[in-house]
Amino acid sequence: MPSETSETIGAGHTDIRQGDWIDRHLPPHARPYARLARLDRPIGTWLLLLPGLWSIALAAEPGHLPKLWLMLLFAVGSVVMRGAGCTINDIIDRKFDALVERTRVRPIPSGAVSVPQAIAFLIAQCLVGLGVLVQMNRATIVMGAASLVLVATYPLMKRITWWPQAFLGLTFNWGALLGWVAVRGDLAWPPVLLYAGGILWTLGYDTIYAHQDREDDVKVGVKSTALRLGAASKRWILGFYAGATALWALALMTAGIHPLAHLGVALTGGMLLRQAWQWRPQDPADSLAAFRAARIAGWVLLASIILGMAAAS
């Protein structure tokens, strides 16, 4: 799962921040678990949550705002399930993480959390996620449970395929299907198109993110689209973002949204294309900044959908 890099502990390029709110406010025994769940780096939670919020908003009745309580349930679910996904990832990748500068200080490879403790923490997070899921209708419960297959298998994909970012897209955008089902009880073309666009969006931002680890990935023998696409990555990412924008526009069109919302979709696409065009692949800090910026475009799309459905009749 993606996570942020920031100010570091010790020398080198790591993804643990020193002196943040976790160190200041949590007791010592809780800090490694908060870091294992990436509570200190919320970007991944936003990227997981936004597709679900898009879908809930698009499923609203024309002329009405989306259901706030459902958005709050999705927010809680995204926090715990993103944490669960990161925990699975760190358990499976613990030997690789110990060899990579950016990840060797994570809780498991550093020894702050043992594998049995991480498994117990994983079970606890999944139980909280289940508690959120059972508040929804039966179709949503079934679809939510099905997503666990993606959550559990995604960490293995970097060993199997050059396109693990595509599997992350399948996983992280599941909420685009789930949100619509939670509101309407069944699937339709708008959420399917949202989901397809989200997969391309994820392919773009996570390929940018993966450029931080190209040298280490080669050393430890794992695959990524950053390695597969190489010098052509920028052209591919521009294509991914253009395709995502087109699919989102189709999703909104088939949902009968107010035409003004398409201005927001165009703005979203323009922001993404600008981020990709200005991105400097050889600069890890710039890769991180461009990766983080993807959520801003996601917020713009969400605002466009909310306002467009509220204005529809």
PDB file of C-alpha atoms in Angstrom:
ATOM      1  CA  MET A   1       0.000   0.000   0.000  1.00  0.00           C
ATOM      2  CA  PRO A   2       1.246   3.531  -0.634  1.00  0.00           C
ATOM      3  CA  SER A   3       2.504   5.591   2.255  1.00  0.00           C
ATOM      4  CA  GLU A   4       4.244   8.926   2.708  1.00  0.00           C
ATOM      5  CA  THR A   5       7.922   9.714   3.158  1.00  0.00           C
ATOM      6  CA  SER A   6       8.738  12.683   5.375  1.00  0.00           C
ATOM      7  CA  GLU A   7      11.369  13.913   7.815  1.00  0.00           C
ATOM      8  CA  THR A   8      13.391  10.916   8.844  1.00  0.00           C
ATOM      9  CA  ILE A   9      14.661   9.084  11.873  1.00  0.00           C
ATOM     10  CA  GLY A  10      18.382   8.658  11.554  1.00  0.00           C
ATOM     11  CA  ALA A  11      20.255   9.045   8.286  1.00  0.00           C
ATOM     12  CA  GLY A  12      18.962   8.290   4.863  1.00  0.00           C
ATOM     13  CA  HIS A  13      15.656   8.214   3.048  1.00  0.00           C
ATOM     14  CA  THR A  14      13.034   6.545   5.279  1.00  0.00           C
ATOM     15  CA  ASP A  15       9.281   6.723   5.689  1.00  0.00           C
ATOM     16  CA  ILE A  16       9.153   7.280   9.463  1.00  0.00           C
ATOM     17  CA  ARG A  17       8.813  10.808  10.803  1.00  0.00           C
ATOM     18  CA  GLN A  18      10.557  11.853  14.016  1.00  0.00           C
ATOM     19  CA  GLY A  19       8.760  13.873  16.678  1.00  0.00           C
ATOM     20  CA  ASP A  20       5.307  13.756  15.069  1.00  0.00           C
ATOM     21  CA  TRP A  21       1.961  13.528  16.859  1.00  0.00           C
ATOM     22  CA  ILE A  22       2.442   9.811  17.477  1.00  0.00           C
ATOM     23  CA  ASP A  23       5.659  10.426  19.449  1.00  0.00           C
ATOM     24  CA  ARG A  24       4.133  13.398  21.260  1.00  0.00           C
ATOM     25  CA  HIS A  25       0.726  12.027  22.220  1.00  0.00           C
ATOM     26  CA  LEU A  26       0.656   8.201  22.208  1.00  0.00           C
ATOM     27  CA  PRO A  27       2.120   5.962  24.905  1.00  0.00           C
ATOM     28  CA  PRO A  28       5.308   4.142  23.851  1.00  0.00           C
ATOM     29  CA  HIS A  29       3.648   0.717  23.557  1.00  0.00           C
ATOM     30  CA  ALA A  30       1.030   2.066  21.104  1.00  0.00           C
ATOM     31  CA  ARG A  31       3.391   3.936  18.792  1.00  0.00           C
ATOM     32  CA  PRO A  32       4.640   0.972  16.697  1.00  0.00           C
ATOM     33  CA  TYR A  33       1.054  -0.171  16.021  1.00  0.00           C
ATOM     34  CA  ALA A  34      -0.022   3.316  14.972  1.00  0.00           C
ATOM     35  CA  ARG A  35       2.907   3.383  12.545  1.00  0.00           C
ATOM     36  CA  LEU A  36       2.119  -0.141  11.341  1.00  0.00           C
ATOM     37  CA  ALA A  37      -1.398   1.083  10.462  1.00  0.00           C
ATOM     38  CA  ARG A  38       0.140   4.221   8.840  1.00  0.00           C
ATOM     39  CA  LEU A  39      -1.958   6.506  11.058  1.00  0.00           C
ATOM     40  CA  ASP A  40       0.866   9.031  10.803  1.00  0.00           C
ATOM     41  CA  ARG A  41       0.612   9.074   6.986  1.00  0.00           C
ATOM     42  CA  PRO A  42      -3.044   9.585   6.012  1.00  0.00           C
ATOM     43  CA  ILE A  43      -2.507  10.002   2.260  1.00  0.00           C
ATOM     44  CA  GLY A  44      -3.212   6.306   1.637  1.00  0.00           C
ATOM     45  CA  THR A  45      -6.438   6.527   3.619  1.00  0.00           C
ATOM     46  CA  TRP A  46      -7.606   9.454   1.495  1.00  0.00           C
ATOM     47  CA  LEU A  47      -6.787   7.622  -1.718  1.00  0.00           C
ATOM     48  CA  LEU A  48      -8.747   4.613  -0.476  1.00  0.00           C
ATOM     49  CA  LEU A  49     -11.698   6.662   0.820  1.00  0.00           C
ATOM     50  CA  LEU A  50     -12.247   9.062  -2.076  1.00  0.00           C
ATOM     51  CA  PRO A  51     -13.650   6.536  -4.623  1.00  0.00           C
ATOM     52  CA  GLY A  52     -16.240   5.455  -2.066  1.00  0.00           C
ATOM     53  CA  LEU A  53     -17.231   9.062  -1.397  1.00  0.00           C
ATOM     54  CA  TRP A  54     -17.510   9.748  -5.147  1.00  0.00           C
ATOM     55  CA  SER A  55     -19.860   6.806  -5.504  1.00  0.00           C
ATOM     56  CA  ILE A  56     -22.019   7.669  -2.487  1.00  0.00           C
ATOM     57  CA  ALA A  57     -22.381  11.219  -3.815  1.00  0.00           C
ATOM     58  CA  LEU A  58     -23.192  10.040  -7.350  1.00  0.00           C
ATOM     59  CA  ALA A  59     -25.830   7.627  -6.009  1.00  0.00           C
ATOM     60  CA  ALA A  60     -27.676  10.407  -4.181  1.00  0.00           C
ATOM     61  CA  GLU A  61     -31.168  11.337  -5.306  1.00  0.00           C
ATOM     62  CA  PRO A  62     -31.126  14.222  -7.821  1.00  0.00           C
ATOM     63  CA  GLY A  63     -31.539  17.503  -5.994  1.00  0.00           C
ATOM     64  CA  HIS A  64     -30.215  16.045  -2.729  1.00  0.00           C
ATOM     65  CA  LEU A  65     -26.917  15.905  -0.860  1.00  0.00           C
ATOM     66  CA  PRO A  66     -25.239  12.525  -0.171  1.00  0.00           C
ATOM     67  CA  LYS A  67     -25.904  10.625   3.051  1.00  0.00           C
ATOM     68  CA  LEU A  68     -23.442  11.995   5.613  1.00  0.00           C
ATOM     69  CA  TRP A  69     -23.748   9.040   7.984  1.00  0.00           C
ATOM     70  CA  LEU A  70     -22.778   6.652   5.188  1.00  0.00           C
ATOM     71  CA  MET A  71     -19.766   8.797   4.309  1.00  0.00           C
ATOM     72  CA  LEU A  72     -18.694   8.697   7.959  1.00  0.00           C
ATOM     73  CA  LEU A  73     -18.997   4.898   8.027  1.00  0.00           C
ATOM     74  CA  PHE A  74     -16.849   4.693   4.893  1.00  0.00           C
ATOM     75  CA  ALA A  75     -14.296   7.020   6.506  1.00  0.00           C
ATOM     76  CA  VAL A  76     -13.955   4.802   9.574  1.00  0.00           C
ATOM     77  CA  GLY A  77     -13.829   1.696   7.397  1.00  0.00           C
ATOM     78  CA  SER A  78     -11.126   3.228   5.196  1.00  0.00           C
ATOM     79  CA  VAL A  79      -8.909   4.018   8.186  1.00  0.00           C
ATOM     80  CA  VAL A  80      -9.066   0.503   9.626  1.00  0.00           C
ATOM     81  CA  MET A  81      -8.938  -1.383   6.325  1.00  0.00           C
ATOM     82  CA  ARG A  82      -6.075   0.702   4.991  1.00  0.00           C
ATOM     83  CA  GLY A  83      -4.311  -0.125   8.263  1.00  0.00           C
ATOM     84  CA  ALA A  84      -5.135  -3.802   7.817  1.00  0.00           C
ATOM     85  CA  GLY A  85      -3.812  -3.757   4.267  1.00  0.00           C
ATOM     86  CA  CYS A  86      -0.572  -2.105   5.391  1.00  0.00           C
ATOM     87  CA  THR A  87      -0.219  -4.662   8.182  1.00  0.00           C
ATOM     88  CA  ILE A  88      -0.613  -7.560   5.733  1.00  0.00           C
ATOM     89  CA  ASN A  89       1.846  -5.876   3.396  1.00  0.00           C
ATOM     90  CA  ASP A  90       4.447  -5.426   6.143  1.00  0.00           C
ATOM     91  CA  ILE A  91       4.087  -8.997   7.391  1.00  0.00           C
ATOM     92  CA  ILE A  92       4.604 -10.423   3.909  1.00  0.00           C
ATOM     93  CA  ASP A  93       7.343  -7.955   2.921  1.00  0.00           C
ATOM     94  CA  ARG A  94       9.256  -7.895   6.200  1.00  0.00           C
ATOM     95  CA  LYS A  95      12.417  -9.484   4.732  1.00  0.00           C
ATOM     96  CA  PHE A  96      12.399  -7.173   1.708  1.00  0.00           C
ATOM     97  CA  ASP A  97      11.689  -4.146   3.899  1.00  0.00           C
ATOM     98  CA  ALA A  98      14.753  -4.925   6.023  1.00  0.00           C
ATOM     99  CA  LEU A  99      16.918  -4.527   2.910  1.00  0.00           C
ATOM    100  CA  VAL A 100      15.425  -1.246   1.674  1.00  0.00           C
ATOM    101  CA  GLU A 101      16.600   2.044   3.170  1.00  0.00           C
ATOM    102  CA  ARG A 102      13.151   3.669   3.077  1.00  0.00           C
ATOM    103  CA  THR A 103      11.407   0.791   4.865  1.00  0.00           C
ATOM    104  CA  ARG A 104      13.943  -0.859   7.161  1.00  0.00           C
ATOM    105  CA  VAL A 105      12.841   1.223  10.180  1.00  0.00           C
ATOM    106  CA  ARG A 106       9.211   0.118   9.879  1.00  0.00           C
ATOM    107  CA  PRO A 107       7.861  -1.621  13.011  1.00  0.00           C
ATOM    108  CA  ILE A 108       8.263  -5.250  11.888  1.00  0.00           C
ATOM    109  CA  PRO A 109      11.733  -5.207  10.238  1.00  0.00           C
ATOM    110  CA  SER A 110      13.039  -2.957  13.038  1.00  0.00           C
ATOM    111  CA  GLY A 111      11.802  -5.436  15.689  1.00  0.00           C
ATOM    112  CA  ALA A 112       9.382  -3.029  17.372  1.00  0.00           C
ATOM    113  CA  VAL A 113       6.474  -5.395  16.543  1.00  0.00           C
ATOM    114  CA  SER A 114       6.797  -9.168  16.214  1.00  0.00           C
ATOM    115  CA  VAL A 115       4.995 -11.130  13.514  1.00  0.00           C
ATOM    116  CA  PRO A 116       2.552 -12.744  16.022  1.00  0.00           C
ATOM    117  CA  GLN A 117       1.787  -9.305  17.459  1.00  0.00           C
ATOM    118  CA  ALA A 118       1.208  -7.940  13.948  1.00  0.00           C
ATOM    119  CA  ILE A 119      -1.172 -10.818  13.157  1.00  0.00           C
ATOM    120  CA  ALA A 120      -3.159 -10.130  16.338  1.00  0.00           C
ATOM    121  CA  PHE A 121      -3.318  -6.446  15.410  1.00  0.00           C
ATOM    122  CA  LEU A 122      -4.480  -7.385  11.909  1.00  0.00           C
ATOM    123  CA  ILE A 123      -7.321  -9.486  13.333  1.00  0.00           C
ATOM    124  CA  ALA A 124      -8.379  -6.599  15.582  1.00  0.00           C
ATOM    125  CA  GLN A 125      -8.490  -4.180  12.653  1.00  0.00           C
ATOM    126  CA  CYS A 126     -10.515  -6.616  10.547  1.00  0.00           C
ATOM    127  CA  LEU A 127     -13.024  -7.021  13.373  1.00  0.00           C
ATOM    128  CA  VAL A 128     -13.494  -3.250  13.535  1.00  0.00           C
ATOM    129  CA  GLY A 129     -13.936  -3.217   9.758  1.00  0.00           C
ATOM    130  CA  LEU A 130     -16.530  -5.961  10.046  1.00  0.00           C
ATOM    131  CA  GLY A 131     -18.361  -3.938  12.682  1.00  0.00           C
ATOM    132  CA  VAL A 132     -18.578  -1.053  10.210  1.00  0.00           C
ATOM    133  CA  LEU A 133     -19.626  -3.272   7.312  1.00  0.00           C
ATOM    134  CA  VAL A 134     -22.550  -4.927   9.097  1.00  0.00           C
ATOM    135  CA  GLN A 135     -24.193  -1.509   9.507  1.00  0.00           C
ATOM    136  CA  MET A 136     -24.970  -1.591   5.759  1.00  0.00           C
ATOM    137  CA  ASN A 137     -27.277  -3.589   3.504  1.00  0.00           C
ATOM    138  CA  ARG A 138     -26.701  -7.250   2.633  1.00  0.00           C
ATOM    139  CA  ALA A 139     -25.362  -6.608  -0.877  1.00  0.00           C
ATOM    140  CA  THR A 140     -22.770  -4.204   0.537  1.00  0.00           C
ATOM    141  CA  ILE A 141     -21.711  -6.743   3.165  1.00  0.00           C
ATOM    142  CA  VAL A 142     -21.153  -9.400   0.495  1.00  0.00           C
ATOM    143  CA  MET A 143     -19.212  -7.020  -1.763  1.00  0.00           C
ATOM    144  CA  GLY A 144     -17.178  -5.693   1.142  1.00  0.00           C
ATOM    145  CA  ALA A 145     -16.225  -9.199   2.223  1.00  0.00           C
ATOM    146  CA  ALA A 146     -15.207 -10.016  -1.361  1.00  0.00           C
ATOM    147  CA  SER A 147     -12.714  -7.142  -1.318  1.00  0.00           C
ATOM    148  CA  LEU A 148     -10.660  -8.991   1.309  1.00  0.00           C
ATOM    149  CA  VAL A 149      -9.377 -11.258  -1.468  1.00  0.00           C
ATOM    150  CA  LEU A 150      -7.838  -8.216  -3.158  1.00  0.00           C
ATOM    151  CA  VAL A 151      -6.503  -6.813   0.122  1.00  0.00           C
ATOM    152  CA  ALA A 152      -4.800 -10.115   0.977  1.00  0.00           C
ATOM    153  CA  THR A 153      -3.299 -10.835  -2.456  1.00  0.00           C
ATOM    154  CA  TYR A 154      -2.121  -7.383  -3.528  1.00  0.00           C
ATOM    155  CA  PRO A 155       1.167  -7.532  -1.531  1.00  0.00           C
ATOM    156  CA  LEU A 156       2.151 -10.665  -3.486  1.00  0.00           C
ATOM    157  CA  MET A 157       1.737  -9.049  -6.898  1.00  0.00           C
ATOM    158  CA  LYS A 158       5.099  -7.286  -6.938  1.00  0.00           C
ATOM    159  CA  ARG A 159       6.667 -10.761  -6.981  1.00  0.00           C
ATOM    160  CA  ILE A 160       4.494 -11.985  -9.859  1.00  0.00           C
ATOM    161  CA  THR A 161       3.871  -9.145 -12.315  1.00  0.00           C
ATOM    162  CA  TRP A 162       5.391  -5.901 -13.548  1.00  0.00           C
ATOM    163  CA  TRP A 163       1.948  -4.340 -12.993  1.00  0.00           C
ATOM    164  CA  PRO A 164       1.292  -4.530  -9.225  1.00  0.00           C
ATOM    165  CA  GLN A 165      -0.019  -0.952  -9.455  1.00  0.00           C
ATOM    166  CA  ALA A 166      -2.945  -2.269 -11.526  1.00  0.00           C
ATOM    167  CA  PHE A 167      -3.847  -4.654  -8.692  1.00  0.00           C
ATOM    168  CA  LEU A 168      -3.570  -1.784  -6.228  1.00  0.00           C
ATOM    169  CA  GLY A 169      -6.053   0.048  -8.457  1.00  0.00           C
ATOM    170  CA  LEU A 170      -8.466  -2.878  -8.308  1.00  0.00           C
ATOM    171  CA  THR A 171      -8.146  -2.874  -4.508  1.00  0.00           C
ATOM    172  CA  PHE A 172      -8.094   0.827  -3.660  1.00  0.00           C
ATOM    173  CA  ASN A 173     -11.035   1.748  -5.886  1.00  0.00           C
ATOM    174  CA  TRP A 174     -13.399  -1.001  -4.720  1.00  0.00           C
ATOM    175  CA  GLY A 175     -15.258   1.675  -2.784  1.00  0.00           C
ATOM    176  CA  ALA A 176     -16.475   3.114  -6.109  1.00  0.00           C
ATOM    177  CA  LEU A 177     -18.603  -0.020  -6.442  1.00  0.00           C
ATOM    178  CA  LEU A 178     -19.342  -0.385  -2.754  1.00  0.00           C
ATOM    179  CA  GLY A 179     -20.633   3.166  -2.208  1.00  0.00           C
ATOM    180  CA  TRP A 180     -23.267   2.893  -4.924  1.00  0.00           C
ATOM    181  CA  VAL A 181     -24.447  -0.494  -3.642  1.00  0.00           C
ATOM    182  CA  ALA A 182     -24.627   0.868  -0.093  1.00  0.00           C
ATOM    183  CA  VAL A 183     -27.041   3.579  -1.286  1.00  0.00           C
ATOM    184  CA  ARG A 184     -29.011   1.825  -4.037  1.00  0.00           C
ATOM    185  CA  GLY A 185     -28.640  -1.888  -3.283  1.00  0.00           C
ATOM    186  CA  ASP A 186     -27.374  -2.932  -6.720  1.00  0.00           C
ATOM    187  CA  LEU A 187     -24.792  -2.059  -9.372  1.00  0.00           C
ATOM    188  CA  ALA A 188     -25.180   0.074 -12.491  1.00  0.00           C
ATOM    189  CA  TRP A 189     -22.966   1.639 -15.148  1.00  0.00           C
ATOM    190  CA  PRO A 190     -22.049   4.853 -13.257  1.00  0.00           C
ATOM    191  CA  PRO A 191     -20.143   3.099 -10.432  1.00  0.00           C
ATOM    192  CA  VAL A 192     -18.523   0.653 -12.868  1.00  0.00           C
ATOM    193  CA  LEU A 193     -17.216   3.578 -14.910  1.00  0.00           C
ATOM    194  CA  LEU A 194     -16.087   5.374 -11.743  1.00  0.00           C
ATOM    195  CA  TYR A 195     -14.237   2.200 -10.727  1.00  0.00           C
ATOM    196  CA  ALA A 196     -12.523   1.839 -14.120  1.00  0.00           C
ATOM    197  CA  GLY A 197     -11.459   5.489 -14.043  1.00  0.00           C
ATOM    198  CA  GLY A 198     -10.170   5.059 -10.507  1.00  0.00           C
ATOM    199  CA  ILE A 199      -7.998   2.121 -11.558  1.00  0.00           C
ATOM    200  CA  LEU A 200      -6.306   4.305 -14.186  1.00  0.00           C
ATOM    201  CA  TRP A 201      -5.954   7.111 -11.615  1.00  0.00           C
ATOM    202  CA  THR A 202      -4.188   4.697  -9.251  1.00  0.00           C
ATOM    203  CA  LEU A 203      -1.957   3.389 -12.038  1.00  0.00           C
ATOM    204  CA  GLY A 204      -0.831   6.982 -12.542  1.00  0.00           C
ATOM    205  CA  TYR A 205      -0.170   8.103  -8.982  1.00  0.00           C
ATOM    206  CA  ASP A 206       1.291   4.807  -7.773  1.00  0.00           C
ATOM    207  CA  THR A 207       3.668   4.555 -10.735  1.00  0.00           C
ATOM    208  CA  ILE A 208       4.898   8.013  -9.727  1.00  0.00           C
ATOM    209  CA  TYR A 209       5.259   6.788  -6.137  1.00  0.00           C
ATOM    210  CA  ALA A 210       7.136   3.659  -7.219  1.00  0.00           C
ATOM    211  CA  HIS A 211       9.841   5.743  -8.867  1.00  0.00           C
ATOM    212  CA  GLN A 212      11.198   6.446  -5.357  1.00  0.00           C
ATOM    213  CA  ASP A 213      12.169   2.785  -4.961  1.00  0.00           C
ATOM    214  CA  ARG A 214      13.450   1.789  -8.412  1.00  0.00           C
ATOM    215  CA  GLU A 215      17.043   1.060  -7.375  1.00  0.00           C
ATOM    216  CA  ASP A 216      16.056  -0.831  -4.231  1.00  0.00           C
ATOM    217  CA  ASP A 217      13.388  -2.812  -6.112  1.00  0.00           C
ATOM    218  CA  VAL A 218      16.018  -3.992  -8.592  1.00  0.00           C
ATOM    219  CA  LYS A 219      18.317  -5.045  -5.728  1.00  0.00           C
ATOM    220  CA  VAL A 220      15.692  -7.092  -3.887  1.00  0.00           C
ATOM    221  CA  GLY A 221      14.081  -8.472  -7.054  1.00  0.00           C
ATOM    222  CA  VAL A 222      10.555  -7.062  -6.960  1.00  0.00           C
ATOM    223  CA  LYS A 223       8.618  -5.620  -9.900  1.00  0.00           C
ATOM    224  CA  SER A 224       6.746  -2.374 -10.538  1.00  0.00           C
ATOM    225  CA  THR A 225       5.362  -0.277 -13.357  1.00  0.00           C
ATOM    226  CA  ALA A 226       8.133   2.239 -12.636  1.00  0.00           C
ATOM    227  CA  LEU A 227      10.656  -0.401 -13.700  1.00  0.00           C
ATOM    228  CA  ARG A 228       8.515  -1.774 -16.524  1.00  0.00           C
ATOM    229  CA  LEU A 229       7.749   1.599 -18.106  1.00  0.00           C
ATOM    230  CA  GLY A 230      11.087   3.208 -17.302  1.00  0.00           C
ATOM    231  CA  ALA A 231      11.834   6.357 -19.300  1.00  0.00           C
ATOM    232  CA  ALA A 232       8.373   6.182 -20.898  1.00  0.00           C
ATOM    233  CA  SER A 233       6.613   6.455 -17.526  1.00  0.00           C
ATOM    234  CA  LYS A 234       5.559  10.087 -17.966  1.00  0.00           C
ATOM    235  CA  ARG A 235       3.866   9.394 -21.312  1.00  0.00           C
ATOM    236  CA  TRP A 236       2.040   6.409 -19.858  1.00  0.00           C
ATOM    237  CA  ILE A 237       0.916   8.350 -16.795  1.00  0.00           C
ATOM    238  CA  LEU A 238      -0.432  11.150 -18.959  1.00  0.00           C
ATOM    239  CA  GLY A 239      -2.401   8.477 -20.820  1.00  0.00           C
ATOM    240  CA  PHE A 240      -3.657   6.902 -17.588  1.00  0.00           C
ATOM    241  CA  TYR A 241      -4.868  10.273 -16.300  1.00  0.00           C
ATOM    242  CA  ALA A 242      -6.518  11.184 -19.628  1.00  0.00           C
ATOM    243  CA  GLY A 243      -8.316   7.829 -19.660  1.00  0.00           C
ATOM    244  CA  ALA A 244      -9.418   8.263 -16.042  1.00  0.00           C
ATOM    245  CA  THR A 245     -10.878  11.678 -16.823  1.00  0.00           C
ATOM    246  CA  ALA A 246     -12.809  10.327 -19.816  1.00  0.00           C
ATOM    247  CA  LEU A 247     -14.256   7.435 -17.797  1.00  0.00           C
ATOM    248  CA  TRP A 248     -15.283   9.725 -14.942  1.00  0.00           C
ATOM    249  CA  ALA A 249     -17.021  12.027 -17.422  1.00  0.00           C
ATOM    250  CA  LEU A 250     -18.942   9.035 -18.800  1.00  0.00           C
ATOM    251  CA  ALA A 251     -19.878   7.954 -15.268  1.00  0.00           C
ATOM    252  CA  LEU A 252     -21.350  11.352 -14.493  1.00  0.00           C
ATOM    253  CA  MET A 253     -23.117  11.526 -17.847  1.00  0.00           C
ATOM    254  CA  THR A 254     -24.832   8.149 -17.372  1.00  0.00           C
ATOM    255  CA  ALA A 255     -25.909   9.140 -13.844  1.00  0.00           C
ATOM    256  CA  GLY A 256     -27.861  12.150 -15.148  1.00  0.00           C
ATOM    257  CA  ILE A 257     -25.856  14.713 -13.210  1.00  0.00           C
ATOM    258  CA  HIS A 258     -26.182  18.463 -13.836  1.00  0.00           C
ATOM    259  CA  PRO A 259     -24.025  19.448 -16.854  1.00  0.00           C
ATOM    260  CA  LEU A 260     -22.082  21.998 -14.767  1.00  0.00           C
ATOM    261  CA  ALA A 261     -20.439  19.087 -12.939  1.00  0.00           C
ATOM    262  CA  HIS A 262     -18.508  18.286 -16.098  1.00  0.00           C
ATOM    263  CA  LEU A 263     -16.581  21.516 -15.617  1.00  0.00           C
ATOM    264  CA  GLY A 264     -15.330  20.024 -12.368  1.00  0.00           C
ATOM    265  CA  VAL A 265     -14.349  16.803 -14.119  1.00  0.00           C
ATOM    266  CA  ALA A 266     -12.424  18.820 -16.697  1.00  0.00           C
ATOM    267  CA  LEU A 267     -10.683  20.705 -13.874  1.00  0.00           C
ATOM    268  CA  THR A 268      -9.835  17.405 -12.176  1.00  0.00           C
ATOM    269  CA  GLY A 269      -8.332  16.017 -15.356  1.00  0.00           C
ATOM    270  CA  GLY A 270      -6.425  19.210 -16.017  1.00  0.00           C
ATOM    271  CA  MET A 271      -4.910  19.131 -12.530  1.00  0.00           C
ATOM    272  CA  LEU A 272      -3.801  15.516 -12.939  1.00  0.00           C
ATOM    273  CA  LEU A 273      -2.294  16.114 -16.384  1.00  0.00           C
ATOM    274  CA  ARG A 274      -0.436  19.169 -15.104  1.00  0.00           C
ATOM    275  CA  GLN A 275       0.924  17.181 -12.139  1.00  0.00           C
ATOM    276  CA  ALA A 276       2.163  14.434 -14.461  1.00  0.00           C
ATOM    277  CA  TRP A 277       3.640  16.862 -16.995  1.00  0.00           C
ATOM    278  CA  GLN A 278       5.616  18.774 -14.340  1.00  0.00           C
ATOM    279  CA  TRP A 279       6.755  15.641 -12.484  1.00  0.00           C
ATOM    280  CA  ARG A 280      10.518  14.984 -12.361  1.00  0.00           C
ATOM    281  CA  PRO A 281      10.980  11.184 -12.300  1.00  0.00           C
ATOM    282  CA  GLN A 282      14.607  11.289 -11.147  1.00  0.00           C
ATOM    283  CA  ASP A 283      13.786  13.314  -8.016  1.00  0.00           C
ATOM    284  CA  PRO A 284      12.348  11.151  -5.171  1.00  0.00           C
ATOM    285  CA  ALA A 285      11.071  14.223  -3.321  1.00  0.00           C
ATOM    286  CA  ASP A 286       9.223  15.402  -6.414  1.00  0.00           C
ATOM    287  CA  SER A 287       7.786  11.905  -6.928  1.00  0.00           C
ATOM    288  CA  LEU A 288       6.419  12.058  -3.393  1.00  0.00           C
ATOM    289  CA  ALA A 289       4.969  15.536  -3.939  1.00  0.00           C
ATOM    290  CA  ALA A 290       3.270  14.498  -7.210  1.00  0.00           C
ATOM    291  CA  PHE A 291       1.920  11.353  -5.527  1.00  0.00           C
ATOM    292  CA  ARG A 292       0.457  13.364  -2.652  1.00  0.00           C
ATOM    293  CA  ALA A 293      -1.099  15.874  -5.043  1.00  0.00           C
ATOM    294  CA  ALA A 294      -3.335  13.161  -6.545  1.00  0.00           C
ATOM    295  CA  ARG A 295      -5.704  13.482  -3.595  1.00  0.00           C
ATOM    296  CA  ILE A 296      -6.338  17.160  -4.339  1.00  0.00           C
ATOM    297  CA  ALA A 297      -7.725  16.233  -7.748  1.00  0.00           C
ATOM    298  CA  GLY A 298      -9.817  13.579  -5.998  1.00  0.00           C
ATOM    299  CA  TRP A 299     -11.326  16.199  -3.689  1.00  0.00           C
ATOM    300  CA  VAL A 300     -12.166  18.418  -6.668  1.00  0.00           C
ATOM    301  CA  LEU A 301     -13.954  15.509  -8.340  1.00  0.00           C
ATOM    302  CA  LEU A 302     -15.897  14.804  -5.133  1.00  0.00           C
ATOM    303  CA  ALA A 303     -17.001  18.448  -4.821  1.00  0.00           C
ATOM    304  CA  SER A 304     -18.065  18.423  -8.479  1.00  0.00           C
ATOM    305  CA  ILE A 305     -20.217  15.340  -7.990  1.00  0.00           C
ATOM    306  CA  ILE A 306     -21.856  16.626  -4.796  1.00  0.00           C
ATOM    307  CA  LEU A 307     -22.705  19.983  -6.336  1.00  0.00           C
ATOM    308  CA  GLY A 308     -23.781  18.405  -9.634  1.00  0.00           C
ATOM    309  CA  MET A 309     -26.199  15.976  -7.996  1.00  0.00           C
ATOM    310  CA  ALA A 310     -27.583  18.682  -5.704  1.00  0.00           C
ATOM    311  CA  ALA A 311     -28.283  20.831  -8.760  1.00  0.00           C
ATOM    312  CA  ALA A 312     -29.804  17.989 -10.807  1.00  0.00           C
ATOM    313  CA  SER A 313     -33.542  17.545 -11.137  1.00  0.00           C
TER     314      SER A 313
END
